[in-house]
Amino acid sequence: MILYTVLPLEDVLDGIDEDPTPTMMISVDGIRLEVEQLGGFEARVVRVLSTDPEHYLSPHCQPGTVINLAGF
Amino acid sequence: MFEQYEPENTDEATAPDDTTIENIRELGQVSTPQAPELEAQPFHCLSIIGQIEGHMVLPPRNKTTKYEHVIPQLVAIEQNPKVKGLLVVLNTVGGDIEAGLAIAEMLKTMETPTVSLVLGGGHSIGAPIAVAADYSLISETATMTIHPIRLSGLVIGVPQTYEYLDKMQDRVIRFIVQHSRVEQEVLRDMMFRTGELVRDVGTVLVGEEAVRVGLINEVGGLGTAITRLHQLTRPGGKGGIQ
């Protein structure tokens, strides 16, 4: 891996040792999403797993979006 | 026998719905301003911000552009006949070389007209992405840092490592030279210049300078970018703006 960046490597990798939050797979409106649970009924989208490119333009599937799991 | 049933409230049509009540409670007014009904936007906008994330998930403190999400978006844009053009807004500090080149190659090979606008900064791997568009713009105060790539992590101290590094460097240089007006010698000279950056080898180009060396087509902003997209979407416009 080559990082071609103006930032010092130690700034980019700061916090890399912290354990990642466990993720799980859910399906929202037929779109498979990998999400990390935030506690309660909320989850944050990590990524979309779909072969339909339109799904990647859907506003509620953007990585970082918090979605409510109540009802799933 | 049967009495006619008269509902108490016959005027259901004027009964306030939940949204109206919500609006009064939250905003103190009955109706909220609505954007006028427009046709679907002809141009899409893709922002390349922060670090371009590649094979490794970067720690959450980084703002990242995730290429595995951007690439299907480009596919969707390319396939959709309603999308007439794409504006790529760059404000990036660089990132993974493979992910950056992947985005650049996708942009380059799109039939949909593309215009890139460098705002703030388009450093390192941002440069190939900026030049990959059909027409590139830089704002007056934006900067682009042109510097050599370097290896991180475990480096095996053998001569082949240097050859590998050269090869990786060459593919970035080749891409930029092929897709902009900059001469290879000029680019190499800027990339390996000493005395320009305090702690590094390379050159910082500010707005106009990036245009003067031939890296970027024009100094401009949002208005210029949209005008150029309109020009590119005209029949035969993809051939280039003179």
mmCIF file of N, CA, C and O in Angstrom, chain A residues 1-7 9 11-16 18 46-48 53-54 56-57 61-63, chain B residues 51 56 59 61-62 69 72-73 76 79 93-97 123-125 145 147 149-150 152 168 191:
data_model
loop_
_atom_site.group_PDB
_atom_site.id
_atom_site.type_symbol
_atom_site.label_atom_id
_atom_site.label_comp_id
_atom_site.label_asym_id
_atom_site.label_seq_id
_atom_site.Cartn_x
_atom_site.Cartn_y
_atom_site.Cartn_z
ATOM 1 N N MET A 1 0.841 -1.199 0.000
ATOM 2 C CA MET A 1 0.000 0.000 0.000
ATOM 3 C C MET A 1 0.875 1.248 0.000
ATOM 4 O O MET A 1 1.794 1.372 0.791
ATOM 5 N N ILE A 2 0.595 2.134 -0.923
ATOM 6 C CA ILE A 2 1.326 3.394 -0.956
ATOM 7 C C ILE A 2 0.347 4.518 -0.703
ATOM 8 O O ILE A 2 -0.637 4.665 -1.429
ATOM 9 N N LEU A 3 0.592 5.295 0.337
ATOM 10 C CA LEU A 3 -0.230 6.467 0.581
ATOM 11 C C LEU A 3 0.467 7.660 -0.046
ATOM 12 O O LEU A 3 1.599 7.966 0.301
ATOM 13 N N TYR A 4 -0.209 8.289 -0.996
ATOM 14 C CA TYR A 4 0.361 9.447 -1.675
ATOM 15 C C TYR A 4 -0.391 10.662 -1.142
ATOM 16 O O TYR A 4 -1.467 11.003 -1.627
ATOM 17 N N THR A 5 0.133 11.230 -0.083
ATOM 18 C CA THR A 5 -0.599 12.284 0.615
ATOM 19 C C THR A 5 0.368 13.303 1.196
ATOM 20 O O THR A 5 1.540 12.996 1.427
ATOM 21 N N VAL A 6 -0.136 14.514 1.423
ATOM 22 C CA VAL A 6 0.722 15.545 2.021
ATOM 23 C C VAL A 6 0.721 15.464 3.543
ATOM 24 O O VAL A 6 1.501 16.127 4.205
ATOM 25 N N LEU A 7 -0.183 14.649 4.105
ATOM 26 C CA LEU A 7 -0.232 14.535 5.562
ATOM 27 C C LEU A 7 0.829 13.560 6.055
ATOM 28 O O LEU A 7 1.089 12.550 5.407
ATOM 29 N N LEU A 9 2.378 10.465 7.926
ATOM 30 C CA LEU A 9 1.768 9.151 8.119
ATOM 31 C C LEU A 9 1.191 8.980 9.525
ATOM 32 O O LEU A 9 0.146 8.376 9.709
ATOM 33 N N ASP A 11 -0.222 11.121 11.375
ATOM 34 C CA ASP A 11 -1.527 11.776 11.491
ATOM 35 C C ASP A 11 -2.616 10.945 10.832
ATOM 36 O O ASP A 11 -3.728 10.829 11.346
ATOM 37 N N VAL A 12 -2.271 10.365 9.693
ATOM 38 C CA VAL A 12 -3.262 9.569 8.958
ATOM 39 C C VAL A 12 -3.633 8.331 9.763
ATOM 40 O O VAL A 12 -4.792 7.950 9.863
ATOM 41 N N LEU A 13 -2.615 7.699 10.349
ATOM 42 C CA LEU A 13 -2.853 6.420 11.017
ATOM 43 C C LEU A 13 -3.136 6.558 12.511
ATOM 44 O O LEU A 13 -3.230 5.557 13.209
ATOM 45 N N ASP A 14 -3.316 7.782 12.973
ATOM 46 C CA ASP A 14 -3.587 8.011 14.392
ATOM 47 C C ASP A 14 -4.881 7.305 14.807
ATOM 48 O O ASP A 14 -5.942 7.585 14.278
ATOM 49 N N GLY A 15 -4.769 6.361 15.753
ATOM 50 C CA GLY A 15 -5.957 5.654 16.232
ATOM 51 C C GLY A 15 -6.214 4.340 15.520
ATOM 52 O O GLY A 15 -7.254 3.725 15.702
ATOM 53 N N ILE A 16 -5.250 3.908 14.727
ATOM 54 C CA ILE A 16 -5.429 2.678 13.950
ATOM 55 C C ILE A 16 -5.496 1.435 14.842
ATOM 56 O O ILE A 16 -6.082 0.420 14.488
ATOM 57 N N GLU A 18 -7.079 1.156 17.646
ATOM 58 C CA GLU A 18 -8.355 0.975 18.342
ATOM 59 C C GLU A 18 -9.194 -0.083 17.634
ATOM 60 O O GLU A 18 -9.210 -0.155 16.406
ATOM 61 N N VAL A 46 -22.007 1.567 7.162
ATOM 62 C CA VAL A 46 -20.577 1.474 6.862
ATOM 63 C C VAL A 46 -20.377 1.396 5.358
ATOM 64 O O VAL A 46 -19.577 2.108 4.790
ATOM 65 N N ARG A 47 -21.123 0.516 4.726
ATOM 66 C CA ARG A 47 -21.074 0.452 3.271
ATOM 67 C C ARG A 47 -22.277 -0.266 2.694
ATOM 68 O O ARG A 47 -23.002 -0.960 3.397
ATOM 69 N N VAL A 48 -22.435 -0.071 1.397
ATOM 70 C CA VAL A 48 -23.530 -0.684 0.661
ATOM 71 C C VAL A 48 -22.967 -1.907 -0.048
ATOM 72 O O VAL A 48 -21.861 -1.857 -0.578
ATOM 73 N N PRO A 53 -26.054 0.000 -9.235
ATOM 74 C CA PRO A 53 -25.379 1.269 -8.942
ATOM 75 C C PRO A 53 -26.307 2.368 -8.429
ATOM 76 O O PRO A 53 -25.865 3.244 -7.703
ATOM 77 N N GLU A 54 -27.599 2.288 -8.771
ATOM 78 C CA GLU A 54 -28.541 3.305 -8.274
ATOM 79 C C GLU A 54 -28.626 3.297 -6.745
ATOM 80 O O GLU A 54 -28.877 4.321 -6.137
ATOM 81 N N TYR A 56 -26.297 3.116 -4.749
ATOM 82 C CA TYR A 56 -25.213 3.910 -4.188
ATOM 83 C C TYR A 56 -25.508 5.403 -4.224
ATOM 84 O O TYR A 56 -24.811 6.196 -3.634
ATOM 85 N N LEU A 57 -26.559 5.779 -4.978
ATOM 86 C CA LEU A 57 -26.949 7.188 -5.025
ATOM 87 C C LEU A 57 -28.081 7.475 -4.041
ATOM 88 O O LEU A 57 -28.446 8.620 -3.831
ATOM 89 N N CYS A 61 -28.588 5.605 2.121
ATOM 90 C CA CYS A 61 -27.602 4.514 2.124
ATOM 91 C C CYS A 61 -26.174 5.028 2.110
ATOM 92 O O CYS A 61 -25.247 4.246 1.966
ATOM 93 N N GLN A 62 -25.972 6.323 2.225
ATOM 94 C CA GLN A 62 -24.614 6.849 2.170
ATOM 95 C C GLN A 62 -23.855 6.436 3.442
ATOM 96 O O GLN A 62 -24.435 6.485 4.530
ATOM 97 N N PRO A 63 -22.589 6.030 3.320
ATOM 98 C CA PRO A 63 -21.837 5.675 4.521
ATOM 99 C C PRO A 63 -21.860 6.822 5.526
ATOM 100 O O PRO A 63 -21.712 7.975 5.143
ATOM 101 N N GLN B 51 -9.049 12.284 2.940
ATOM 102 C CA GLN B 51 -8.154 11.232 2.459
ATOM 103 C C GLN B 51 -8.928 10.306 1.530
ATOM 104 O O GLN B 51 -10.070 9.967 1.799
ATOM 105 N N MET B 56 -7.139 -0.084 3.074
ATOM 106 C CA MET B 56 -7.155 -0.105 4.530
ATOM 107 C C MET B 56 -8.174 0.909 5.039
ATOM 108 O O MET B 56 -8.185 2.046 4.580
ATOM 109 N N PRO B 59 -8.480 5.251 10.357
ATOM 110 C CA PRO B 59 -9.106 5.555 11.645
ATOM 111 C C PRO B 59 -10.174 6.640 11.498
ATOM 112 O O PRO B 59 -10.052 7.508 10.635
ATOM 113 N N ARG B 61 -10.879 9.332 12.716
ATOM 114 C CA ARG B 61 -10.588 10.757 12.796
ATOM 115 C C ARG B 61 -10.357 11.360 11.406
ATOM 116 O O ARG B 61 -10.413 12.567 11.244
ATOM 117 N N ASN B 62 -10.071 10.531 10.435
ATOM 118 C CA ASN B 62 -9.885 11.017 9.068
ATOM 119 C C ASN B 62 -11.228 11.220 8.393
ATOM 120 O O ASN B 62 -12.147 10.419 8.569
ATOM 121 N N HIS B 69 -17.435 3.119 -2.767
ATOM 122 C CA HIS B 69 -18.756 3.728 -2.858
ATOM 123 C C HIS B 69 -18.831 4.683 -4.047
ATOM 124 O O HIS B 69 -19.861 4.787 -4.700
ATOM 125 N N PRO B 72 -19.272 2.751 -7.865
ATOM 126 C CA PRO B 72 -20.633 2.446 -8.348
ATOM 127 C C PRO B 72 -21.458 3.704 -8.615
ATOM 128 O O PRO B 72 -22.321 3.695 -9.493
ATOM 129 N N GLN B 73 -21.194 4.790 -7.869
ATOM 130 C CA GLN B 73 -21.920 6.030 -8.133
ATOM 131 C C GLN B 73 -21.605 6.542 -9.533
ATOM 132 O O GLN B 73 -22.486 7.009 -10.252
ATOM 133 N N ALA B 76 -23.531 4.512 -11.952
ATOM 134 C CA ALA B 76 -24.932 4.929 -11.985
ATOM 135 C C ALA B 76 -25.095 6.200 -12.801
ATOM 136 O O ALA B 76 -26.038 6.329 -13.590
ATOM 137 N N GLN B 79 -24.661 5.503 -16.532
ATOM 138 C CA GLN B 79 -25.759 4.745 -17.132
ATOM 139 C C GLN B 79 -27.033 5.554 -17.277
ATOM 140 O O GLN B 79 -27.878 5.238 -18.090
ATOM 141 N N VAL B 93 -6.433 15.841 0.520
ATOM 142 C CA VAL B 93 -5.019 15.851 0.909
ATOM 143 C C VAL B 93 -4.271 14.667 0.306
ATOM 144 O O VAL B 93 -3.133 14.418 0.640
ATOM 145 N N GLY B 94 -4.951 13.932 -0.560
ATOM 146 C CA GLY B 94 -4.311 12.774 -1.182
ATOM 147 C C GLY B 94 -4.835 11.489 -0.586
ATOM 148 O O GLY B 94 -5.936 11.463 -0.043
ATOM 149 N N GLY B 95 -4.065 10.437 -0.679
ATOM 150 C CA GLY B 95 -4.512 9.168 -0.122
ATOM 151 C C GLY B 95 -3.922 7.990 -0.860
ATOM 152 O O GLY B 95 -2.843 8.086 -1.438
ATOM 153 N N ASP B 96 -4.670 6.912 -0.850
ATOM 154 C CA ASP B 96 -4.190 5.664 -1.439
ATOM 155 C C ASP B 96 -3.999 5.827 -2.943
ATOM 156 O O ASP B 96 -4.893 6.277 -3.659
ATOM 157 N N ILE B 97 -2.835 5.447 -3.411
ATOM 158 C CA ILE B 97 -2.486 5.677 -4.814
ATOM 159 C C ILE B 97 -3.355 4.848 -5.759
ATOM 160 O O ILE B 97 -3.790 5.331 -6.801
ATOM 161 N N HIS B 123 -4.190 17.965 -3.486
ATOM 162 C CA HIS B 123 -2.794 17.566 -3.323
ATOM 163 C C HIS B 123 -2.554 16.119 -3.756
ATOM 164 O O HIS B 123 -3.473 15.306 -3.782
ATOM 165 N N SER B 124 -1.271 15.822 -3.999
ATOM 166 C CA SER B 124 -0.802 14.456 -4.240
ATOM 167 C C SER B 124 -1.665 13.716 -5.261
ATOM 168 O O SER B 124 -1.721 14.105 -6.408
ATOM 169 N N ILE B 125 -2.397 12.691 -4.808
ATOM 170 C CA ILE B 125 -3.195 11.873 -5.727
ATOM 171 C C ILE B 125 -4.410 12.657 -6.241
ATOM 172 O O ILE B 125 -5.086 12.236 -7.178
ATOM 173 N N THR B 145 -0.301 20.437 -4.296
ATOM 174 C CA THR B 145 1.074 20.068 -3.965
ATOM 175 C C THR B 145 1.492 18.911 -4.858
ATOM 176 O O THR B 145 0.837 17.871 -4.892
ATOM 177 N N HIS B 147 4.389 16.381 -5.346
ATOM 178 C CA HIS B 147 5.557 15.851 -4.638
ATOM 179 C C HIS B 147 5.736 14.369 -4.950
ATOM 180 O O HIS B 147 4.807 13.734 -5.437
ATOM 181 N N ILE B 149 6.064 10.281 -4.546
ATOM 182 C CA ILE B 149 5.438 9.295 -3.665
ATOM 183 C C ILE B 149 6.531 8.670 -2.796
ATOM 184 O O ILE B 149 7.718 8.771 -3.107
ATOM 185 N N ARG B 150 6.133 8.091 -1.703
ATOM 186 C CA ARG B 150 7.125 7.406 -0.871
ATOM 187 C C ARG B 150 6.535 6.119 -0.309
ATOM 188 O O ARG B 150 5.323 5.979 -0.187
ATOM 189 N N SER B 152 5.777 3.395 2.610
ATOM 190 C CA SER B 152 5.612 3.373 4.062
ATOM 191 C C SER B 152 5.592 1.921 4.511
ATOM 192 O O SER B 152 5.467 1.018 3.702
ATOM 193 N N MET B 168 6.110 3.039 -9.614
ATOM 194 C CA MET B 168 4.886 3.594 -9.038
ATOM 195 C C MET B 168 4.797 5.092 -9.335
ATOM 196 O O MET B 168 3.737 5.628 -9.634
ATOM 197 N N MET B 191 8.105 18.121 -9.227
ATOM 198 C CA MET B 191 7.922 17.053 -8.244
ATOM 199 C C MET B 191 9.155 16.854 -7.364
ATOM 200 O O MET B 191 9.035 16.577 -6.186
#
